[in-house]
Every structure is written in structure tokens, then in C-alpha cells.
C-alpha positions as YAML, in Angstrom:
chain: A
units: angstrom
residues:
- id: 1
  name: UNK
  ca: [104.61, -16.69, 173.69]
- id: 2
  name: UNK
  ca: [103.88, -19.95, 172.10]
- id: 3
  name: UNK
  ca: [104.23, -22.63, 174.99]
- id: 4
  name: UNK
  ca: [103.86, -19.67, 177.78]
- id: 5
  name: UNK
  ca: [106.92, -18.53, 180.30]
- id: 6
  name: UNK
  ca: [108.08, -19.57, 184.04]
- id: 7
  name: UNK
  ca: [105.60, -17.88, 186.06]
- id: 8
  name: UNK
  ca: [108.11, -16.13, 188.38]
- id: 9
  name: UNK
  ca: [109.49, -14.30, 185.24]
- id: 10
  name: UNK
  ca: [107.93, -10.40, 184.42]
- id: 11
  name: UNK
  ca: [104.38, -10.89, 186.59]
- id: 12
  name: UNK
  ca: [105.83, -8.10, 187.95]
- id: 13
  name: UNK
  ca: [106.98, -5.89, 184.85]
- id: 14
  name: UNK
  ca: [105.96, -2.97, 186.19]
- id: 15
  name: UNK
  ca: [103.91, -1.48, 183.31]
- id: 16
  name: UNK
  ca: [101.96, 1.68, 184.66]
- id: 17
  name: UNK
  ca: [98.30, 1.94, 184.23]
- id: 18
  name: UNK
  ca: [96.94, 5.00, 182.15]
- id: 19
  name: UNK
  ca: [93.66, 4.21, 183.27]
- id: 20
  name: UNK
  ca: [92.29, 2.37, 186.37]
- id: 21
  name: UNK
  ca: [91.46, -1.20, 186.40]
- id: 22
  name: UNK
  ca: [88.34, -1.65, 184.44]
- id: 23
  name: UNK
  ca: [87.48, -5.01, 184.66]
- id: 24
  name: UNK
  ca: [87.87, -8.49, 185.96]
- id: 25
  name: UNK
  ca: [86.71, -12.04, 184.28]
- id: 26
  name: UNK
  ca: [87.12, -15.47, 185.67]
- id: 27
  name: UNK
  ca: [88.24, -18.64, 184.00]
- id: 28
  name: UNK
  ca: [86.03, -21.23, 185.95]
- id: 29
  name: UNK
  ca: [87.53, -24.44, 184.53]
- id: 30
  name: UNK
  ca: [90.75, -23.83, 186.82]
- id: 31
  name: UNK
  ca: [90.02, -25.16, 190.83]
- id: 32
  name: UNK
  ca: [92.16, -22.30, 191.74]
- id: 33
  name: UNK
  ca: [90.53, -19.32, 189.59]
- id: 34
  name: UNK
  ca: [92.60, -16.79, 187.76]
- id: 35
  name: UNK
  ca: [91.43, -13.57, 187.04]
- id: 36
  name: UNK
  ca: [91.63, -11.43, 184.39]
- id: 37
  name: UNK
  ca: [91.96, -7.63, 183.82]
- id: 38
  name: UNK
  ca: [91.95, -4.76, 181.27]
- id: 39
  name: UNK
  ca: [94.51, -2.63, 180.95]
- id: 40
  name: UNK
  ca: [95.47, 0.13, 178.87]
- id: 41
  name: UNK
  ca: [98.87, 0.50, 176.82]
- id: 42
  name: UNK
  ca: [100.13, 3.93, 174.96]
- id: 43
  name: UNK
  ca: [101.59, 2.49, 171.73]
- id: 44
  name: UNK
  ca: [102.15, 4.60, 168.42]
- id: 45
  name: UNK
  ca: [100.44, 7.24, 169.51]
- id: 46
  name: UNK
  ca: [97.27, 5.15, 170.69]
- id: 47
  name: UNK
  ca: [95.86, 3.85, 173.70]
- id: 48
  name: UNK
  ca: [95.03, -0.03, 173.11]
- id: 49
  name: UNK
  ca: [93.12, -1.84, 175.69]
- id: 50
  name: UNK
  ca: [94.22, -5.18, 176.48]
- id: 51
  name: UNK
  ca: [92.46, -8.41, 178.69]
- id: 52
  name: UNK
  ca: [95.84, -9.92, 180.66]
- id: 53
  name: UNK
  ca: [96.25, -12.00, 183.49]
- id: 54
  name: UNK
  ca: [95.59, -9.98, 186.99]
- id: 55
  name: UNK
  ca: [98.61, -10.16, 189.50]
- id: 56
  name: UNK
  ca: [98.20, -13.86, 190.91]
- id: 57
  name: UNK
  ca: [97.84, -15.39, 194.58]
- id: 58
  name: UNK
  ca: [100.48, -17.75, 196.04]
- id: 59
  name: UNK
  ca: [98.08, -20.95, 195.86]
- id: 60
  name: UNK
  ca: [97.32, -19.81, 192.20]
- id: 61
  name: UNK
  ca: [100.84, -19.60, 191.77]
- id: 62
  name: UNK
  ca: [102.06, -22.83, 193.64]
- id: 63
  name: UNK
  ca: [98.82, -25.07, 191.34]
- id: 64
  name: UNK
  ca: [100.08, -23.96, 187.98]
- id: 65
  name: UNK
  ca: [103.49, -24.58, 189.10]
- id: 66
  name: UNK
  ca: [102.37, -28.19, 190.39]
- id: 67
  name: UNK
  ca: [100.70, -28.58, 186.87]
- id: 68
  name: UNK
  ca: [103.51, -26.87, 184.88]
- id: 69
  name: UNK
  ca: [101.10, -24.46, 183.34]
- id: 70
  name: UNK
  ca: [102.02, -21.42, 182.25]
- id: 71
  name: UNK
  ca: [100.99, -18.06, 181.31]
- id: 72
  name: UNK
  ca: [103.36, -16.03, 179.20]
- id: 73
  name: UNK
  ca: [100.57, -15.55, 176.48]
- id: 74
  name: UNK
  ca: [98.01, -13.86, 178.57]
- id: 75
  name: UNK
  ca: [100.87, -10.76, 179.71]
- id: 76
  name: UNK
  ca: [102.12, -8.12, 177.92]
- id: 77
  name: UNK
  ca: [106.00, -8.09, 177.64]
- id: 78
  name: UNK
  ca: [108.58, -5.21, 176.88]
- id: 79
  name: UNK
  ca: [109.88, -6.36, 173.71]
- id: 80
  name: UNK
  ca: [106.83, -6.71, 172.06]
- id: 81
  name: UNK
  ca: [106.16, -3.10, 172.90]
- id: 82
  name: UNK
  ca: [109.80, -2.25, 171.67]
- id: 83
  name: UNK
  ca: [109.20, -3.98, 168.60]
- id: 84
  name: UNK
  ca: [105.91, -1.98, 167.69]
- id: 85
  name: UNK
  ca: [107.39, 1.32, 168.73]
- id: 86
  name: UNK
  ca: [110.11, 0.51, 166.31]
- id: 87
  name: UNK
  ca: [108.50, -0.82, 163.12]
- id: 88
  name: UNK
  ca: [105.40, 1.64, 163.91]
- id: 89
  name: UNK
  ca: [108.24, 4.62, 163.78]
- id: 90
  name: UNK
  ca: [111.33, 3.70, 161.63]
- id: 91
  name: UNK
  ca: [109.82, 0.89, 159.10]
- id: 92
  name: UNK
  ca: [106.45, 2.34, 158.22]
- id: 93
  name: UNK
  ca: [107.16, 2.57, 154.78]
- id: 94
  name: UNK
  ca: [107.90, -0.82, 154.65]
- id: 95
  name: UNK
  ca: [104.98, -2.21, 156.29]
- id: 96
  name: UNK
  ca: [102.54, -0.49, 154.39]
- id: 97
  name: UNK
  ca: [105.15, -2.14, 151.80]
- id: 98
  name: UNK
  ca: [104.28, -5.32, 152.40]
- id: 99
  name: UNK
  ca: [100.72, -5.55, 152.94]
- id: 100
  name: UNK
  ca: [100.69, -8.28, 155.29]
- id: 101
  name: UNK
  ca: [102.29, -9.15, 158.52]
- id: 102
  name: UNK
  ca: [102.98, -12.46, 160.23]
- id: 103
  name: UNK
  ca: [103.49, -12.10, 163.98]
- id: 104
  name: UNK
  ca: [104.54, -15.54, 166.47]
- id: 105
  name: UNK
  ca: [104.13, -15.97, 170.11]
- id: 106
  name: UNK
  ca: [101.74, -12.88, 170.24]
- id: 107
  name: UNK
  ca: [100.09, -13.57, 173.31]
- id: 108
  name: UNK
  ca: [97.78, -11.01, 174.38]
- id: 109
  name: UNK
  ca: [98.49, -8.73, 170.83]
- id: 110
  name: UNK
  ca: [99.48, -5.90, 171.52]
- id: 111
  name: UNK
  ca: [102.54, -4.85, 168.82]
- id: 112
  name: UNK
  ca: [100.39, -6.53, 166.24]
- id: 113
  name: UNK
  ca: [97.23, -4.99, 167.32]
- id: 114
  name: UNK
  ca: [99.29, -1.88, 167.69]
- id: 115
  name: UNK
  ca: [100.64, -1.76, 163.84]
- id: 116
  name: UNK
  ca: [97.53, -2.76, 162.83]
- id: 117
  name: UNK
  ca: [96.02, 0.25, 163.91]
- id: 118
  name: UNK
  ca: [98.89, 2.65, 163.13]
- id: 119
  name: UNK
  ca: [98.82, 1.65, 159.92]
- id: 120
  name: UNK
  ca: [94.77, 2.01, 159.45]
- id: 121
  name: UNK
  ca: [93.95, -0.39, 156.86]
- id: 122
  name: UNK
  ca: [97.29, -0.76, 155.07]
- id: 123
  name: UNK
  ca: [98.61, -3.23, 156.85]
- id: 124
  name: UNK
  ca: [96.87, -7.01, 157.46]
- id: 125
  name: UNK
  ca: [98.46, -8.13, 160.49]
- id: 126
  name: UNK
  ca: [97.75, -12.08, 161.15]
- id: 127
  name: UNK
  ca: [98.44, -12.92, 164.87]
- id: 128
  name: UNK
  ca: [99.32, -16.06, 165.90]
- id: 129
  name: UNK
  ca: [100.19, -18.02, 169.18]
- id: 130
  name: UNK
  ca: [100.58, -21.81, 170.40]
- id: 131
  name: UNK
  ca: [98.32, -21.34, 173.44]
- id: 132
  name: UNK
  ca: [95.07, -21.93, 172.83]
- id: 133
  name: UNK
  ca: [93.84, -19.85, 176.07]
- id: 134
  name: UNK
  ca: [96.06, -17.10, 174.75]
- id: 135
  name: UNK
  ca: [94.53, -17.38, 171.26]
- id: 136
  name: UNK
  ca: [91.11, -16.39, 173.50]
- id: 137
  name: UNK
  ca: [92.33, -13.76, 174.99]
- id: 138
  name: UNK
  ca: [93.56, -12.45, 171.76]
- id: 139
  name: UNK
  ca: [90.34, -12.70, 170.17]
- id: 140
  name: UNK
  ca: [88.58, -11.12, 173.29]
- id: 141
  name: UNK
  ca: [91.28, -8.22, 172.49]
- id: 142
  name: UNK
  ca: [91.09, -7.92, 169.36]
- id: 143
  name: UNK
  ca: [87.64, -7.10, 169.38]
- id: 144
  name: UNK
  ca: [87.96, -4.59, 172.23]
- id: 145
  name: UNK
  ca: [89.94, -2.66, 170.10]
- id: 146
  name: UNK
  ca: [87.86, -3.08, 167.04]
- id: 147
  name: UNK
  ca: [90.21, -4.44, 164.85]
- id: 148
  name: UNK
  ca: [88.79, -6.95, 162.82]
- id: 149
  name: UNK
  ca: [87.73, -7.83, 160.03]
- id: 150
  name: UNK
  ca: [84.89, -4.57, 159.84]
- id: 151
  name: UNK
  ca: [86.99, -2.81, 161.84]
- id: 152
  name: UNK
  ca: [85.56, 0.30, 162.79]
- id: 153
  name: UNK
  ca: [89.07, 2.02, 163.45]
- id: 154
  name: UNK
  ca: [90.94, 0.98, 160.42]
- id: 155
  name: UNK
  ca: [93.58, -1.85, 160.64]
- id: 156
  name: UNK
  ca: [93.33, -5.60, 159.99]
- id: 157
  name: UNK
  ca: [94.13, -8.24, 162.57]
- id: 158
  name: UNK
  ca: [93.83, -12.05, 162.19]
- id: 159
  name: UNK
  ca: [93.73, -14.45, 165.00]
- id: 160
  name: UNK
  ca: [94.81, -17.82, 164.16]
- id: 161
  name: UNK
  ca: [96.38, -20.69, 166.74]
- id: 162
  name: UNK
  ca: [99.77, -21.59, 165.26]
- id: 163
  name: UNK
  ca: [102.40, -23.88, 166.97]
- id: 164
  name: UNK
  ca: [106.12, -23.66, 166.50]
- id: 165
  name: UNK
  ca: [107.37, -26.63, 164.36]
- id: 166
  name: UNK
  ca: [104.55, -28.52, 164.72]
- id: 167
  name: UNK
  ca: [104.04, -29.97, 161.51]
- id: 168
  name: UNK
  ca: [100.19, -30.66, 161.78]
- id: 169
  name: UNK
  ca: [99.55, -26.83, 163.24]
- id: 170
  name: UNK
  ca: [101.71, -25.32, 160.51]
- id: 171
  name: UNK
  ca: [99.74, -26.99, 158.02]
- id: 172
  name: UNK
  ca: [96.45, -26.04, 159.60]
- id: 173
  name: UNK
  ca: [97.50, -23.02, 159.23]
- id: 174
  name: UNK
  ca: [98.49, -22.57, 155.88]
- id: 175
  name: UNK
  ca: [94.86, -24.51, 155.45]
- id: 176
  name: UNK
  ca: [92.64, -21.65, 157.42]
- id: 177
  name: UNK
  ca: [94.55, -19.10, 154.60]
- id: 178
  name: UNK
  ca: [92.96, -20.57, 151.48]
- id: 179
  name: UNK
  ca: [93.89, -19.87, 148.40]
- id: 180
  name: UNK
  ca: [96.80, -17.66, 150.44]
- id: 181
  name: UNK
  ca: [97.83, -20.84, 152.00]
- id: 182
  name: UNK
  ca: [100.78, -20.88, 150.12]
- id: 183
  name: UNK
  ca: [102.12, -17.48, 149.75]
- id: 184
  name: UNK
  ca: [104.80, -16.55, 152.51]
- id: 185
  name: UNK
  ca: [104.54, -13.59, 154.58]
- id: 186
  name: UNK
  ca: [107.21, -10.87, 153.35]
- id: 187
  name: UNK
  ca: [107.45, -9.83, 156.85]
- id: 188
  name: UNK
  ca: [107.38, -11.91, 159.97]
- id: 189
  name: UNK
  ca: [107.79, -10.92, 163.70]
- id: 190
  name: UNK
  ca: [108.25, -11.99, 167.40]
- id: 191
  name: UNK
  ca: [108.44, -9.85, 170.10]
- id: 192
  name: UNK
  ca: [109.79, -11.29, 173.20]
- id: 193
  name: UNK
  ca: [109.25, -14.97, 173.06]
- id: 194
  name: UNK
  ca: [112.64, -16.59, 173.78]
- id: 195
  name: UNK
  ca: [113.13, -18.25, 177.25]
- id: 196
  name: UNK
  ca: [114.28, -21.56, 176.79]
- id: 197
  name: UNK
  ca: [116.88, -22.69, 174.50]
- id: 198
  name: UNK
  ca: [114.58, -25.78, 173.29]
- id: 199
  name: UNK
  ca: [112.27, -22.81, 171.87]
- id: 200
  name: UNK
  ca: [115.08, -21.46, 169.18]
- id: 201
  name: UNK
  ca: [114.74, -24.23, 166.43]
- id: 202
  name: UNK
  ca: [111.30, -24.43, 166.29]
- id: 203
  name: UNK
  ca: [110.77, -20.82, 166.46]
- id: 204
  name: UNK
  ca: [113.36, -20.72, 163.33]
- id: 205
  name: UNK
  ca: [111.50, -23.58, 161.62]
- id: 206
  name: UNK
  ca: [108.45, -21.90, 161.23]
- id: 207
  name: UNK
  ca: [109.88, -18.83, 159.66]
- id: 208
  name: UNK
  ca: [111.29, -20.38, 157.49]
- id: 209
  name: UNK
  ca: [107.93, -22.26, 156.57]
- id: 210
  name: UNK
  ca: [105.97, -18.54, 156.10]
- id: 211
  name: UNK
  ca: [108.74, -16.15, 155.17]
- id: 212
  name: UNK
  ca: [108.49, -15.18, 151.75]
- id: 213
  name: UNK
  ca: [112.05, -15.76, 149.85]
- id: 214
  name: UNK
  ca: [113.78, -12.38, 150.45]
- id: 215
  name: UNK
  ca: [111.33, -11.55, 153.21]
- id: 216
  name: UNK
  ca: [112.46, -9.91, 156.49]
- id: 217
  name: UNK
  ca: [112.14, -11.66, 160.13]
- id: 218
  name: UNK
  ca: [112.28, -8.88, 162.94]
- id: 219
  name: UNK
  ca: [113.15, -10.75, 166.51]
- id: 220
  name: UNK
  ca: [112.92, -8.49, 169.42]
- id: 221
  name: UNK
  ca: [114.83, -10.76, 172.20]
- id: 222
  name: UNK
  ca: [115.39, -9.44, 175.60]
- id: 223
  name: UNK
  ca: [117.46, -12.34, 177.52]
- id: 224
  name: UNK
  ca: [115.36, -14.34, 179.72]
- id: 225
  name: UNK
  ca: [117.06, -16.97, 181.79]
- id: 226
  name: UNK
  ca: [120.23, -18.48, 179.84]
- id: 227
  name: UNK
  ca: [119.24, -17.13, 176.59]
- id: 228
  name: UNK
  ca: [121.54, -14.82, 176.13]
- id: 229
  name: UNK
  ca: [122.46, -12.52, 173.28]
- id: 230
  name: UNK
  ca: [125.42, -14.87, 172.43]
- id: 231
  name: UNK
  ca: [122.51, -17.68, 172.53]
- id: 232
  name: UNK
  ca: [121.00, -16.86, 170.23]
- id: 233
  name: UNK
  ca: [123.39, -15.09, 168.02]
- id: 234
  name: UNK
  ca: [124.96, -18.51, 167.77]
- id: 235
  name: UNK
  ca: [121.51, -20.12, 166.55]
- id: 236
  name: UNK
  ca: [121.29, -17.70, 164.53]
- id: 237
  name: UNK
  ca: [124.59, -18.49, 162.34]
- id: 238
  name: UNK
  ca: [124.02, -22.40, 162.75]
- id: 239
  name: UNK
  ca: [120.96, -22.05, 160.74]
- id: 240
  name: UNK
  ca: [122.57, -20.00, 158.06]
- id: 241
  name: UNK
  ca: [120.35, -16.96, 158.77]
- id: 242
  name: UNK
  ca: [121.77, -14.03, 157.07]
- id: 243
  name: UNK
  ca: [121.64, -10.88, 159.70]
- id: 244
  name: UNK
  ca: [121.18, -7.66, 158.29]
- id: 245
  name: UNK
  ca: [121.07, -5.42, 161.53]
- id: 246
  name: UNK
  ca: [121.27, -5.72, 164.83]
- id: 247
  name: UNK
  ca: [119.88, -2.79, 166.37]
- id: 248
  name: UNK
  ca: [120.16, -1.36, 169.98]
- id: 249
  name: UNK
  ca: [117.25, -0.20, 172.50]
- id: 250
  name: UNK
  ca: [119.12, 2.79, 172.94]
- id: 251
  name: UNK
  ca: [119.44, 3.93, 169.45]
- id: 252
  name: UNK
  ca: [115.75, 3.60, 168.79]
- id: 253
  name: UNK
  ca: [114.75, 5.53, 171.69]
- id: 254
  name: UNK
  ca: [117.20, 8.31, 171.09]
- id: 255
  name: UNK
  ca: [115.39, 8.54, 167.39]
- id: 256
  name: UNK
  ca: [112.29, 7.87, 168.49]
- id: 257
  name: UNK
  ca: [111.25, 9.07, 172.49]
- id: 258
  name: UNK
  ca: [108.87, 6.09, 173.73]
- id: 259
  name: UNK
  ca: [105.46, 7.14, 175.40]
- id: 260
  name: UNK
  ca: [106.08, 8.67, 179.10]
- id: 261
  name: UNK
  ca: [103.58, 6.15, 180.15]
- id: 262
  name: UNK
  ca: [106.22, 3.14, 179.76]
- id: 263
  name: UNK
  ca: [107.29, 2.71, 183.42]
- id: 264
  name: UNK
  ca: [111.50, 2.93, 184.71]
- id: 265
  name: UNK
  ca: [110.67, -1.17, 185.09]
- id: 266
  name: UNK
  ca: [109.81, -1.36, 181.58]
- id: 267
  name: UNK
  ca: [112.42, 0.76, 180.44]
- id: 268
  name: UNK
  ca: [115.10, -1.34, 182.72]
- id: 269
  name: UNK
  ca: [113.78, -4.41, 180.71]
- id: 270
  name: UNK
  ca: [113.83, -2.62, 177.26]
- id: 271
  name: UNK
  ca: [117.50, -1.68, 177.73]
- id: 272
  name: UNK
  ca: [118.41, -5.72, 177.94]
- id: 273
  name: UNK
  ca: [116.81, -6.03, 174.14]
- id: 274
  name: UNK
  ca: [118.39, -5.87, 170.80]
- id: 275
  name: UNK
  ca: [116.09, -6.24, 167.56]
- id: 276
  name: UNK
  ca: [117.95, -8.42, 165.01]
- id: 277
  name: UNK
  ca: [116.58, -8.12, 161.54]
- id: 278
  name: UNK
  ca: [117.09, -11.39, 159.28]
- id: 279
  name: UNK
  ca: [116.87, -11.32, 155.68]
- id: 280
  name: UNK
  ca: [115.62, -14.79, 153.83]
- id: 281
  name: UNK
  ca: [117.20, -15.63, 150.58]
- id: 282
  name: UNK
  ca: [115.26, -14.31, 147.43]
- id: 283
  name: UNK
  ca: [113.76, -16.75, 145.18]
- id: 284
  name: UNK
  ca: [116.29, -18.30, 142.36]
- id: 285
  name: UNK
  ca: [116.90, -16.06, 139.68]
- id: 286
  name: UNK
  ca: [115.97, -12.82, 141.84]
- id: 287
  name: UNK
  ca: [118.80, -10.32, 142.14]
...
């Protein structure tokens, strides 16, 4: 997520292991250390392993409250897994499409790092987030999963830092893409990454900054705190966003039977979600 997530929300998600804890680093400039872990996700057919933030202690807990830190970045959430599992299984065709994929709020990677892969080369996946200890962590996985830019298992993934709305980050952005700086994205994604109303217009802002006219946004949003379906439904309309689908948890799994590994927590959480797919207007005298 791009500003990270109230730290009493999803630490305990429930996500089984599929292999035992493997190991543990330490981030030293904190008084009150946190640790990190790897763990292991079954996405699209492959195991991806992923550094995230090990389950914290109380006076962890109560100092980055105290400081108003947070750590949504450095987890891995349901929807993003929904939203690979979907676009890896029902939009292939259209990823492979599009050649290049803009994801926001990414924290720790894994649906882009998880499309990347799937799609072995066809796909360049650039994965951004507002958290520059996330953006670390998504470099550190990134590289554990040898996808970038040799990648020895096929698949592109770009790590870049990228805050919503900001106007300065945007354009730092669009800088680090040279002569690409300009071109939108035809696809752009978030998984997961609404939990405060204040988040919706800037989130919006910078799709429309990237998406290519007559580009798709996919949104996985699972309601966390009052952002509600009808939240963001309504945000959706007061921007002018044309909404092409709104799909339903349900429906995709039914098509499309998610890995046995994803835990009844996980599925509980999945079950909130709904994927809404935007469509941005095509450029003046497209059809």
C-alpha cells in the first residue's frame, strides 16, 4: 500500500506456510527492532518467495503506533492475491496484449511478481509503492525470485518508488522511464490498497496520470474500515470513471479453483472483495 495500513488490520491474515520459516533479517535503525521473514505463496501455479514483516511484539506494536508508522507495504494481502489469480487465469490474453503493466501500492509484490512470472517474458510488469522501506523489500523480493531485468526465470519486474498524487513523485517517475516517460500504461492495477477514504482521490489521480487513453484499471478492493463497496462505488462515479465490470470473488473461484494452500482466513477475506474493471476514454478520434 502506498502510505502503509493501521497495524491492527490483517497482521493476522492467516496465510498458511508451504514451507517453514526460512529466514529472519533485522532493520536496526528502529529502537524497537522488527523482524523480517520469508515466506512462500502458491500463485499461478508457482511458488514465489516473499521477505514480509514477522508477526510483531506488543512494545513493537505500541512504538509504531506512538510514531504513527505503519506497515501495510511489507505484508502480503488477499486481494492482491485475488487479483493475480484472476488476471493470471481469465485475462492472459490480454496481458500478454499489452506488454506492460503498471501496478500501485504493491508492497511486498507479490501479484505483480506473480504475472510477471506467469507470463515468462511477455509481460513487463513495473511495481510501484509510496513507502520507501516497502520499495526495499520489494527489491530484496524481486531478486529472490529472479525476476529482473536478466531474469533467469522469464518475466520482467520493475521497482520504482511512486507516490499517489504527489506531483513531484509522479514526475520522477515518468523521469526514471526515459524516453517511455510519456507513454501511459494500457493496463494499470491495485490490489488491496484502500483503507482510508482520504486514499481514493489520489489513488484515482495517478491513474489517470499513467493510464493510456482507452486503457483498463483493475481495482481489487476488499472493504477495510469504512470503505465500503458503496465508498467507493460512489468515488468511482464522481470522477466520471466509466465501469465496465464488476466482478465477484465467487464467480472467479467457481471458474478458476484457487491454490489449496490459500488458508479458510484468506478465503473469509477474499469473499469481502469485488474486482471493478475501469475503462479510460480512448484518445480523440479513436472509435
Amino acid at each position: 500500500a502506498p502510505l502503509g495500513l493501521g497495524l491492527g488490520l490483517g497482521l493476522g491474515l492467516g496465510f498458511r506456510r508451504i514451507s517453514p520459516h526460512a529466514a529472519t533479517i533485522m532493520d536496526s535503525s528502529d529502537e524497537d527492532e522488527i523482524e523480517y521473514e520469508e515466506e512462500a505463496f502458491e500463485v499461478l501455479g508457482r511458488t514465489l518467495r516473499v521477505m514480509t514483516v514477522a508477526p510483531l511484539p506488543l512494545s513493537v506494536l505500541a512504538t509504531l503506533t506512538k510514531e504513527d508508522s505503519e506497515i501495510s507495504g511489507q505484508r502480503v494481502w488477499a486481494g492482491s492475491l485475488l487479483l493475480a489469480h484472476f488476471l493470471g487465469r481469465e485475462r492472459r490474453g490480454e496481458l500478454a496484449g499489452a506488454a506492460r503493466l503498471l501496478e500501485l501500492g504493491c508492497g511486498s509484490g507479490i501479484a505483480g511478481m506473480a504475472l510477471a512470472a506467469s507470463l515468462e517474458g511477455a509481460l513487463e510488469v513495473f511495481m510501484t509503492d509510496g513507502d520507501p522501506k516497502a520499495i526495499e523489500l520489494l527489491a530484496d523480493n524481486v531478486a529472490l525470485n529472479d525476476l529482473g531485468d536478466e531474469a533467469a526465470a522469464g518475466g520482467s519486474a520493475q521497482v520504482a518508488e511512486l507516490f499517489w498524487g504527489d506531483d513531484a513523485s509522479m514526475a520522477a517517475f515518468e523521469a526514471s522511464r526515459g524516453g517511455d516517460g510519456d507513454a501511459g500504461f494500457p493496463l494499470v492495477v491495485a490490489g488491496d490498497v484502500l483503507y482510508k477514504r482520504g486514499l481514493i482521490e489520489p489513488l484515482l489521480t495517478t491513474v489517470r496520470r499513467f493510464l493510456a487513453p482507452g486503457g483498463t484499471f483493475y481495482l481489487c478492493h476488499i472493504p477495510r474500515f469504512d470503505v465500503y463497496h458503496d465508498v467507493v462505488a460512489a468515488a468511482l462515479a464522481d470522477k466520471g470513471w466509466a465501469v465496465r465490470e464488476v466482478l465477484e470473488p465467487e464467480d472467479v473461484i467457481a471458474r478458476h479453483a484457487v491454490p489449496e494452500s490459500w488458508d479458510e482466513d484468506t478465503m473469509s477475506d477474499l469473499r469481502r472483495a469485488k474486482i471493478y474493471v475501469l475503462q479510460a476514454e480512448p484518445a480523440t478520434g479513436e472509435a
